[in-house]
Coordinates of C-alpha atoms and ligand atoms in Angstrom, one line a residue:
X1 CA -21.1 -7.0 -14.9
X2 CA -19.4 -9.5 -12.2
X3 CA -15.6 -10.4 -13.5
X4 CA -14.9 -13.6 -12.6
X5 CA -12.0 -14.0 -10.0
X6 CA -10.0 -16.8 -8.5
X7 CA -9.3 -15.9 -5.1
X8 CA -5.9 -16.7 -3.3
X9 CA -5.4 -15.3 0.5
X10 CA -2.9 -18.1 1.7
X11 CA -1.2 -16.0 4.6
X12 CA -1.9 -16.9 8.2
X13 CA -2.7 -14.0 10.3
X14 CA -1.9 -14.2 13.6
X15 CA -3.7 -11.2 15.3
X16 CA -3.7 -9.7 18.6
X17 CA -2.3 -8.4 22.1
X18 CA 0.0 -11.3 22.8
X19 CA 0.5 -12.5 19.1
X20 CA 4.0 -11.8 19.3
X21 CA 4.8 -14.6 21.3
X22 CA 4.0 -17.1 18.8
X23 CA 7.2 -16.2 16.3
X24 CA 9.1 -18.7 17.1
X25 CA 6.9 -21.3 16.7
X26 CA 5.4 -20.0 13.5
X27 CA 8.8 -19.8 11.7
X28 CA 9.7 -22.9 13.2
X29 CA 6.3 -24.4 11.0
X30 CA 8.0 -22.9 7.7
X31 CA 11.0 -25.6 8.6
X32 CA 13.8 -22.4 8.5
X33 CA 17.3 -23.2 9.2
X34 CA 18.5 -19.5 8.6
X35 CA 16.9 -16.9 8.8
X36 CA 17.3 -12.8 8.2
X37 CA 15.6 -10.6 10.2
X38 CA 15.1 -7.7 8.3
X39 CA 13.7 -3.9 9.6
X40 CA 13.6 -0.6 8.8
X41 CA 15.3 2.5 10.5
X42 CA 15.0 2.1 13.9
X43 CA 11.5 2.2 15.2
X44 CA 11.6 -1.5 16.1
X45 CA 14.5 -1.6 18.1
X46 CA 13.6 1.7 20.1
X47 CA 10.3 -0.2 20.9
X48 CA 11.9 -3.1 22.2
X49 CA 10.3 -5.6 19.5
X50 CA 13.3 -6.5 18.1
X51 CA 14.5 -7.7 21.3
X52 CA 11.1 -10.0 21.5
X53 CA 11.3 -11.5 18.0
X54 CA 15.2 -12.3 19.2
X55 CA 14.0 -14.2 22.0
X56 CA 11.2 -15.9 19.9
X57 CA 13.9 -17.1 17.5
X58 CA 16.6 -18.1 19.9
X59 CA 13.9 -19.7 22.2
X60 CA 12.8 -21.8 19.9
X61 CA 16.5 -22.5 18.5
X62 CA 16.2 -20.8 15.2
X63 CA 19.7 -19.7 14.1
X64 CA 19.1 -15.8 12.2
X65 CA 21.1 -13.1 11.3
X66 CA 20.2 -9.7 10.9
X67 CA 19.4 -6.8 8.1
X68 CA 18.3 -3.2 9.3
X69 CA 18.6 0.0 7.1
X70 CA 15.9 -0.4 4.8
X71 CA 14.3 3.1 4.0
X72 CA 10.8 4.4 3.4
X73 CA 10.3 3.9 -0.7
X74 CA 12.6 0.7 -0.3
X75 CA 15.4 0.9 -2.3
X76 CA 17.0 -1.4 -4.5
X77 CA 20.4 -1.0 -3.6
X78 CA 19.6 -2.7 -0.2
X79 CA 17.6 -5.5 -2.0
X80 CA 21.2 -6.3 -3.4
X81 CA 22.7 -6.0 0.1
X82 CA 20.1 -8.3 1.0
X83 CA 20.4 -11.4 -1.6
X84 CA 24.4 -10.8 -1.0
X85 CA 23.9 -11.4 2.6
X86 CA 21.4 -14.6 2.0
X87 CA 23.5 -16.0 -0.4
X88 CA 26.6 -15.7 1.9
X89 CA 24.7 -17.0 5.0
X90 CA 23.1 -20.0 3.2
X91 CA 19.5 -18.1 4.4
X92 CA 16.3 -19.6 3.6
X93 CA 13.3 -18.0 5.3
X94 CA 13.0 -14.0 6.0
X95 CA 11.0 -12.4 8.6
X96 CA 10.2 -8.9 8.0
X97 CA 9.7 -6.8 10.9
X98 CA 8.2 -3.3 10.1
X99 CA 6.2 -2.5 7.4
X100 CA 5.1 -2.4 3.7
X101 CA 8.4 -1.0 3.0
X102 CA 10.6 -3.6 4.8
X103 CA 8.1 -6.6 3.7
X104 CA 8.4 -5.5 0.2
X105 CA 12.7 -5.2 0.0
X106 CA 12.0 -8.8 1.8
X107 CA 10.1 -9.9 -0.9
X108 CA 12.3 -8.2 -3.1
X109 CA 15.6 -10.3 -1.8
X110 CA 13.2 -13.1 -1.5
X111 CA 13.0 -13.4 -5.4
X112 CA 16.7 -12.3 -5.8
X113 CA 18.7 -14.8 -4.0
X114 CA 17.8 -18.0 -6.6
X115 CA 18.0 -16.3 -9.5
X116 CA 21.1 -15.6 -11.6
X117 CA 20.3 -12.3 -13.1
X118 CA 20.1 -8.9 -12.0
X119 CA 17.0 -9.0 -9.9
X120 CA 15.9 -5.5 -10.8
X121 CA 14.9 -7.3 -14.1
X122 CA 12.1 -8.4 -12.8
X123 CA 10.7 -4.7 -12.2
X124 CA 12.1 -4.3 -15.6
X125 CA 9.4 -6.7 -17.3
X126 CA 12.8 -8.6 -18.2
X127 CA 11.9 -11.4 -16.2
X128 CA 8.9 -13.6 -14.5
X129 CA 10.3 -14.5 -11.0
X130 CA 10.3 -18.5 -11.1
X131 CA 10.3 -18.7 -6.9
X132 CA 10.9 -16.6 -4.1
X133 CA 12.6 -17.3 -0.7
X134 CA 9.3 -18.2 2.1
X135 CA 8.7 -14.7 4.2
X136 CA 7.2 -14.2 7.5
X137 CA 5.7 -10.6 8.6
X138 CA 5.8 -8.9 12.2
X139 CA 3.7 -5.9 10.9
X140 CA 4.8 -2.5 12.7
X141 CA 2.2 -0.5 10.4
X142 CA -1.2 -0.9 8.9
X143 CA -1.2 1.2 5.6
X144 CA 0.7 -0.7 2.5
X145 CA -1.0 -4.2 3.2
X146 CA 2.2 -5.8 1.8
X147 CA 1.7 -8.2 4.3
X148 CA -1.0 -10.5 2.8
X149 CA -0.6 -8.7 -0.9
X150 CA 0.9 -10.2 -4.0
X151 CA 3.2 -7.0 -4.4
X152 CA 6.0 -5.5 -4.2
X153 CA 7.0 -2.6 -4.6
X154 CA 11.0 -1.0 -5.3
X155 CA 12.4 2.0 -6.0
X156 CA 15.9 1.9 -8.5
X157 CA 18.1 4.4 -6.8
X158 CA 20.1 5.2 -10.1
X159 CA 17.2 7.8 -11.9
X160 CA 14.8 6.9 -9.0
X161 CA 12.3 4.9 -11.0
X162 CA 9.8 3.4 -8.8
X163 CA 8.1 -0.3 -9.7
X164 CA 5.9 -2.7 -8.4
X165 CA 5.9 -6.4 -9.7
X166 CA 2.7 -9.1 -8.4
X167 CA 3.4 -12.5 -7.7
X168 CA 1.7 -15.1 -5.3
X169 CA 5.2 -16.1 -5.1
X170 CA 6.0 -13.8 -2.2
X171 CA 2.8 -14.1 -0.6
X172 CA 3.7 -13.8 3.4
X173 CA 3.2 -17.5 4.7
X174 CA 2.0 -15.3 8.1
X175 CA 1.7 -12.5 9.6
X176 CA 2.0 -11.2 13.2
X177 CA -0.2 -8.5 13.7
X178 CA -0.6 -6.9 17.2
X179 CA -2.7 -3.5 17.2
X180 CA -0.5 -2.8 20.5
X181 CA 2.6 -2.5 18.5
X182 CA 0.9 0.7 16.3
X183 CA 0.4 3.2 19.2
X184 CA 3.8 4.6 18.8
X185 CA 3.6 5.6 14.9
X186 CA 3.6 9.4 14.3
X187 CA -0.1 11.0 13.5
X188 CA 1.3 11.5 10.1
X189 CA 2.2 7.9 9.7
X190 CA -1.1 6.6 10.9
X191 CA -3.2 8.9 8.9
X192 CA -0.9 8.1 5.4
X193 CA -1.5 4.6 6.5
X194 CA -5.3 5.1 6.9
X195 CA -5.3 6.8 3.4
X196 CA -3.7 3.6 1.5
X197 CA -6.1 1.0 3.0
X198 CA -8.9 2.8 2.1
X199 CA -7.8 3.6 -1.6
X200 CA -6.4 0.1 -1.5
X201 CA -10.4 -0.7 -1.7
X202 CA -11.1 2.7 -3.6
X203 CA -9.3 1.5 -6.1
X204 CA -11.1 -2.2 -6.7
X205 CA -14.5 0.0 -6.1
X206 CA -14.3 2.5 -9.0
X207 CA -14.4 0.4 -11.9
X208 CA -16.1 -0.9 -14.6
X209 CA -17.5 -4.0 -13.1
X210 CA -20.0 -3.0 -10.1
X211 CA -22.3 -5.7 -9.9
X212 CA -21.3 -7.8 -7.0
X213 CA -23.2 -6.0 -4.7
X214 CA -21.8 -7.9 -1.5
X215 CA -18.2 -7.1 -2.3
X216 CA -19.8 -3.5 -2.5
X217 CA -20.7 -4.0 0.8
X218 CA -17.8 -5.4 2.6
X219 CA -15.8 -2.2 0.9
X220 CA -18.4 0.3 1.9
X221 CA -18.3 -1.1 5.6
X222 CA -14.4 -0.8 5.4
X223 CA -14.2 2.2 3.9
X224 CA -16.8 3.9 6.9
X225 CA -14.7 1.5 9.4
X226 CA -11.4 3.3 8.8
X227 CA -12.2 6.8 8.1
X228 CA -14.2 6.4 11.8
X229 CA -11.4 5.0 13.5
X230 CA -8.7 7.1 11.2
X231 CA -10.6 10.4 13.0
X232 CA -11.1 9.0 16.4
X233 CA -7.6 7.8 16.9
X234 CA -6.0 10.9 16.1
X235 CA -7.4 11.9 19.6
X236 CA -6.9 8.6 21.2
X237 CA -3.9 7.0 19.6
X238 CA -3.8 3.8 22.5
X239 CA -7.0 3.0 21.8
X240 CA -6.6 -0.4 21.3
X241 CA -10.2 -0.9 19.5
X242 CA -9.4 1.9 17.1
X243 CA -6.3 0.4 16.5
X244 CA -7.5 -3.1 15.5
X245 CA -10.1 -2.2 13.6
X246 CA -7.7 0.0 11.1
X247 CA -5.0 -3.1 11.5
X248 CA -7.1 -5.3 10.3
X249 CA -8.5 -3.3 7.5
X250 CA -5.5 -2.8 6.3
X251 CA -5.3 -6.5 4.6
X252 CA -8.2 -6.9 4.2
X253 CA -8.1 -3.9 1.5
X254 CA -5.1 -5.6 -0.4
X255 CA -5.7 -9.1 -0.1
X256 CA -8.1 -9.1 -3.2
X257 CA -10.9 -9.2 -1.0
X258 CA -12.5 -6.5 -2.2
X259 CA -11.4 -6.8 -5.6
X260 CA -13.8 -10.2 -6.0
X261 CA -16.2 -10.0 -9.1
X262 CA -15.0 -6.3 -9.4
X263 CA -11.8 -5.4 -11.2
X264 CA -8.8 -3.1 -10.6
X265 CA -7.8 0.6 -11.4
X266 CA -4.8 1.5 -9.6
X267 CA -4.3 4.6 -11.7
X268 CA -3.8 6.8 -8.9
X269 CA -1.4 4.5 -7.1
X270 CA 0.7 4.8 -10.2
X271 CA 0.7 8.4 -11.0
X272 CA 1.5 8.4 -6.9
X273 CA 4.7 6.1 -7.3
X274 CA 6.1 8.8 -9.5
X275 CA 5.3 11.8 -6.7
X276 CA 7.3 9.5 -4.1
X277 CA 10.1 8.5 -6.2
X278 CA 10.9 12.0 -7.1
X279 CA 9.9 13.8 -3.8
X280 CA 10.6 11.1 -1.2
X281 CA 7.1 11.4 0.3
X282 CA 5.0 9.0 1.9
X283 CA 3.4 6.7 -0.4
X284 CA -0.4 7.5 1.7
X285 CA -0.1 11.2 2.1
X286 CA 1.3 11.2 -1.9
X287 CA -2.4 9.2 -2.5
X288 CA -4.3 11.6 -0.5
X289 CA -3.1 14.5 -3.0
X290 CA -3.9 13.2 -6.1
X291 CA -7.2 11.6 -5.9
X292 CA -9.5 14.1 -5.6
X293 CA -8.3 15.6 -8.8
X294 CA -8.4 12.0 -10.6
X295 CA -12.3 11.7 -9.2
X296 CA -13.0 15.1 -10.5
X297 CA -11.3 14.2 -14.2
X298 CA -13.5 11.4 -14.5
X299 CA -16.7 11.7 -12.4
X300 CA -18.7 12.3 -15.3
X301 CA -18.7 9.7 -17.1
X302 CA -19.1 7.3 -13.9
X303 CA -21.9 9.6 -12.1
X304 CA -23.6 6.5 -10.0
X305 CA -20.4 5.2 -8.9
X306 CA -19.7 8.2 -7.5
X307 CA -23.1 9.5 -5.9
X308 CA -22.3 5.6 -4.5
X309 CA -19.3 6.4 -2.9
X310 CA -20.7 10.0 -1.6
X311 CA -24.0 8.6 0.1
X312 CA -23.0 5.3 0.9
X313 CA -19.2 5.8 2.4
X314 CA -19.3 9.7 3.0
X315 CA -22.8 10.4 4.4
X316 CA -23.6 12.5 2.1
X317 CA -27.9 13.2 1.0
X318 CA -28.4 11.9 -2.4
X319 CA -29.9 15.1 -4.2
X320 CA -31.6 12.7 -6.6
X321 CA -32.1 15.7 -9.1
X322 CA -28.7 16.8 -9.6
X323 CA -26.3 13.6 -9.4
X324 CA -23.4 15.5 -10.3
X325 CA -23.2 17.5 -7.2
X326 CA -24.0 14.8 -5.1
X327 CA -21.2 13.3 -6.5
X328 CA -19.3 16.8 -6.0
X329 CA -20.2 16.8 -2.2
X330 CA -18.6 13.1 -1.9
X331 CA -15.2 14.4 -3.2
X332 CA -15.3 17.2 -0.7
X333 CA -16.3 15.2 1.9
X334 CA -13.4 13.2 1.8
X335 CA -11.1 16.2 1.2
X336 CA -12.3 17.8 4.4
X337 CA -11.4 14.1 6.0
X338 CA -8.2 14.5 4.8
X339 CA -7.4 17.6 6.4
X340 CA -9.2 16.7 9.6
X341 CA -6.3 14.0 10.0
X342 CA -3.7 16.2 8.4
X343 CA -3.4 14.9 5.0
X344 CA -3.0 17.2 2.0
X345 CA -5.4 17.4 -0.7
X346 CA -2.9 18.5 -3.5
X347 CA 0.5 18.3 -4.4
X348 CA 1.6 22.0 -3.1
X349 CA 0.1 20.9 0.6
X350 CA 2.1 17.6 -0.1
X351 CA 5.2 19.0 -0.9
X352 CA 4.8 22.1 2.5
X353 CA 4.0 24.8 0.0
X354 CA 6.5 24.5 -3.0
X355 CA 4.7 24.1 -6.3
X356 CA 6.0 21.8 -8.6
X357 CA 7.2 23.1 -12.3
X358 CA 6.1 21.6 -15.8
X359 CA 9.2 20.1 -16.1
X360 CA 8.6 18.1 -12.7
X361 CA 5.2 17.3 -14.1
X362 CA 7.0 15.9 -17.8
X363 CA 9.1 13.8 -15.9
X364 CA 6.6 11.9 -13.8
X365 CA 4.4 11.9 -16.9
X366 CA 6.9 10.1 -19.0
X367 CA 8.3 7.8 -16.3
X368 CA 4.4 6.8 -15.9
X369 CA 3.5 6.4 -19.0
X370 CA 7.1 5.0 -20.2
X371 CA 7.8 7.7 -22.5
X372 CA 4.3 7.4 -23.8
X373 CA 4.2 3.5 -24.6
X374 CA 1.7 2.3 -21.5
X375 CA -1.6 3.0 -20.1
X376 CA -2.3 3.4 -16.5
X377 CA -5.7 2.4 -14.4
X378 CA -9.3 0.7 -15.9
X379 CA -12.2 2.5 -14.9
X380 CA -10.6 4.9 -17.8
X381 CA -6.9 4.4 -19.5
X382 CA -5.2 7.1 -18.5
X383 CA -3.0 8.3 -21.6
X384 CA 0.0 10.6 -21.0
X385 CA -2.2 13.4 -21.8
X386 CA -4.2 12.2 -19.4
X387 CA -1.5 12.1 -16.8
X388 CA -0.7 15.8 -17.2
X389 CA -3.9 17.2 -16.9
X390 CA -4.7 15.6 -13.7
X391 CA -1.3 16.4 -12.2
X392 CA -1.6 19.7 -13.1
X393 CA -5.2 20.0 -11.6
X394 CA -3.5 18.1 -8.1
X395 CA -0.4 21.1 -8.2
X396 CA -3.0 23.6 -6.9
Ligands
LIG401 O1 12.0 2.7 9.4 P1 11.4 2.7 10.7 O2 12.3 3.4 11.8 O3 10.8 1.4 11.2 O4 10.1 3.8 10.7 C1 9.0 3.6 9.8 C2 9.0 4.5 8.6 O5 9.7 5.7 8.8 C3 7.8 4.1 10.6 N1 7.2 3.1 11.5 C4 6.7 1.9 11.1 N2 6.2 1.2 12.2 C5 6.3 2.1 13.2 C6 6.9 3.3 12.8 N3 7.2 4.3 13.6 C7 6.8 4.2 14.9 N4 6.1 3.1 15.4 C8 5.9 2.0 14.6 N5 5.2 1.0 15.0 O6 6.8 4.4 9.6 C9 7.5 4.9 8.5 C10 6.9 4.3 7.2 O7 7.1 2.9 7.1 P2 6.8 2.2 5.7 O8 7.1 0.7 5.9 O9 7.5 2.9 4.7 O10 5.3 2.4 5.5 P3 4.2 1.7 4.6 O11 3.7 0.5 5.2 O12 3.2 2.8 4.3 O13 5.0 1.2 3.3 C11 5.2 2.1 2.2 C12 5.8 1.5 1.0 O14 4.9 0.4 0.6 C13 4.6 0.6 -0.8 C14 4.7 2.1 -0.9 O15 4.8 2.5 -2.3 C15 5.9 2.4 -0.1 O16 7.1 2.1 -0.9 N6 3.4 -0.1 -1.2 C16 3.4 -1.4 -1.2 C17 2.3 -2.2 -1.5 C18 2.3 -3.7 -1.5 N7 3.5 -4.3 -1.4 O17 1.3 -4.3 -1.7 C19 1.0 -1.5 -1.9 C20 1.0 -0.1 -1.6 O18 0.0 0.5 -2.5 C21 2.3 0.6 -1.7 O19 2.6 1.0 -3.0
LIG402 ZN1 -1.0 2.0 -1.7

């Protein structure tokens, strides 16, 4: 089957070595008259692009003001910093310097500041957001793809329950992407990254509707694309080719791209959001543990999907008498990728050895499945049931 789709990929992306130089003009195009930069914990500034998107603004006589502090797992008490801050300082545009984390608590503010509730209502399912403040990106990171996705994603600090709302609301209106800017990330960092992107696509790829053989295509070529360059660049992290290629990749996976005439799953992404919230850990690297054990709870009921995956992304030889280990072979391939750039492939490697306890695994089971009431993913609807067994297959 082929789903139909509407397809909607309205940011500009501005992409390359000097890229960085067009900031000013570009948020000068989205007719700002204050603006809040907004970034992370510190990486920007040591790098010295902070100090360039300065100049850019005051250059092109942009008045701004400025927001740092925003966390990995964003948190929502800086959202409400953030819309305190805008609201204050009469701010209407945000540029987002860093990555999924500070675009998303940019997005987040972005829908707070004109509305008159609690924001967090949104991520409650109280509440549609109406309109969001415009937002500019200066990516730092290729891994959440907030930058041209519809999503954003917030963690509640009080109980640490972690939610993502979509919206083409808070769609970036660009995004400045130089692969320059990416040579500094830690290993770990780039190899988390490198994990999203490619379940971003993993996830529009194992599902019910695989007909659209060219959207196949395109995610098999990105898939092979980034696990290359994921592997090379662990030797050769100012590689600049290396480093575009994964840059790029990384909206292209989350931009609905690859989703067109296929469909979504996103199961492991949400049993993940409940292994970060409690633990902390990154988002990628939280991935990277749990999917080999969802792939293994439901391979066999979706055998040519996966021999697919293990022939045509992996490189495996299609054993065409015994499909199920073909299949096999293809989730081990991609374990052994994960180690080679020092990802884990269960929750115990995740979490450096400590094994999590039932009543960690009840926890992230009920916040997932809302105390039982909600499904999660659609290649198969995982039940809480569900949830448990394939958590307790990733605490190895
Ligand atoms: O805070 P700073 O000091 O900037 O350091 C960051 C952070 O510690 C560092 N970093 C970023 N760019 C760097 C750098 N260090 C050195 N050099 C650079 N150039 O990297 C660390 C991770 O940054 P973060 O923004 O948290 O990473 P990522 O882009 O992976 O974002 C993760 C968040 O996005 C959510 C995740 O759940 C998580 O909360 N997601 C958002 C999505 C979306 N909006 O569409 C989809 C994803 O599936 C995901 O759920
Ligand atoms: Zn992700």
């Amino acid at each position: 089957m082929i789903k139909d789709f509407n397809f909607y990929a309205p940011t500009r992306v501005v992409f390359g070595r000097n890229a960085e130089g067009k900031i000013g003009e570009l948020v000068k195009s989205c007719n700002a008259g204050k603006v809040l930069v907004h970034y992370g914990g510190g990486s920007a500034e040591r790098s010295g692009l902070l100090n360039v998107v300065r100049k850019q603004l005051r250059e092109a006589g942009i008045d701004f003001i400025e927001l740092g502090g925003v966390v990995p797992n964003p948190l929502l008490s800086k959202v409400y910093e953030g819309i305190e801050l805008c609201r204050r300082e009469k701010v209407d545009f945000i540029l987002a310097v860093g990555g999924g984390s500070v675009i998303d608590s940019s997005k987040a503010i972005g829908y707070g500041v004109p509305y008159e509730g609690d924001a967090w209502d949104f991520w409650d399912g109280k509440a549609t957001p109406q309109q969001c403040l415009p937002i500019g990106a200066v990516l730092t990171i290729p891994a959440a793809g907030s930058e041209m996705s519809s999503s954003s994603v917030i963690t509640k600090d009080e109980g640490l329950v972690k939610r993502g709302i979509t919206s083409d609301l808070c769609r970036c209106r660009f995004a400045v992407m130089n692969p320059e800017r990416t040579y500094t990330l830690p290993p770990y960092q780039t190899a988390a990254g490198a994990t999203d992107i490619m379940m971003h696509t993993m996830e529009r790829y194992f599902t019910r509707y695989n007909e659209m053989t060219l959207t196949d295509a395109i995610s098999e070529a990105l898939l092979r694309t980034v696990k290359d360059a994921a592997l090379a660049v662990m030797e050769r992290p100012e590689d600049y080719r290396l480093r575009a290629q994964i840059m790029w990749a990384s909206s292209l996976a989350h931009n609905d791209l690859t989703e067109c005439g296929a469909d979504r799953d996103f199961g492991t992404h949400r049993l993940e959001h409940e292994l970060s919230a409690l633990f902390g850990v990154t988002h990628g690297a939280g991935l990277a543990a749990l999917w080999p054990s969802w792939a293994r709870y439901v391979k066999d009921r979706h055998l040519a999907r996966f021999v697919q995956f293990a022939v045509n992304v992996m490189g495996v030889e299609n054993d065409f008498a015994h499909p199920d280990e073909t299949a096999e072979k293809g989730i081990r391939a991609i374990e052994d990728f994960y180690r080679r750039i020092g990802m884990p492939t269960n929750i115990r490697e995740l979490l450096g050895g400590r094994v999590i306890t039932d009543e960690e695994i009840e926890v992230m089971v009920d916040k997932c499945s809302r105390g039982g009431t909600i499904t999660v993913g659609s290649l198969e609807e995982l039940r809480a049931e569900d949830m448990r067994r394939i958590y307790q297959m990733a605490r190895a």
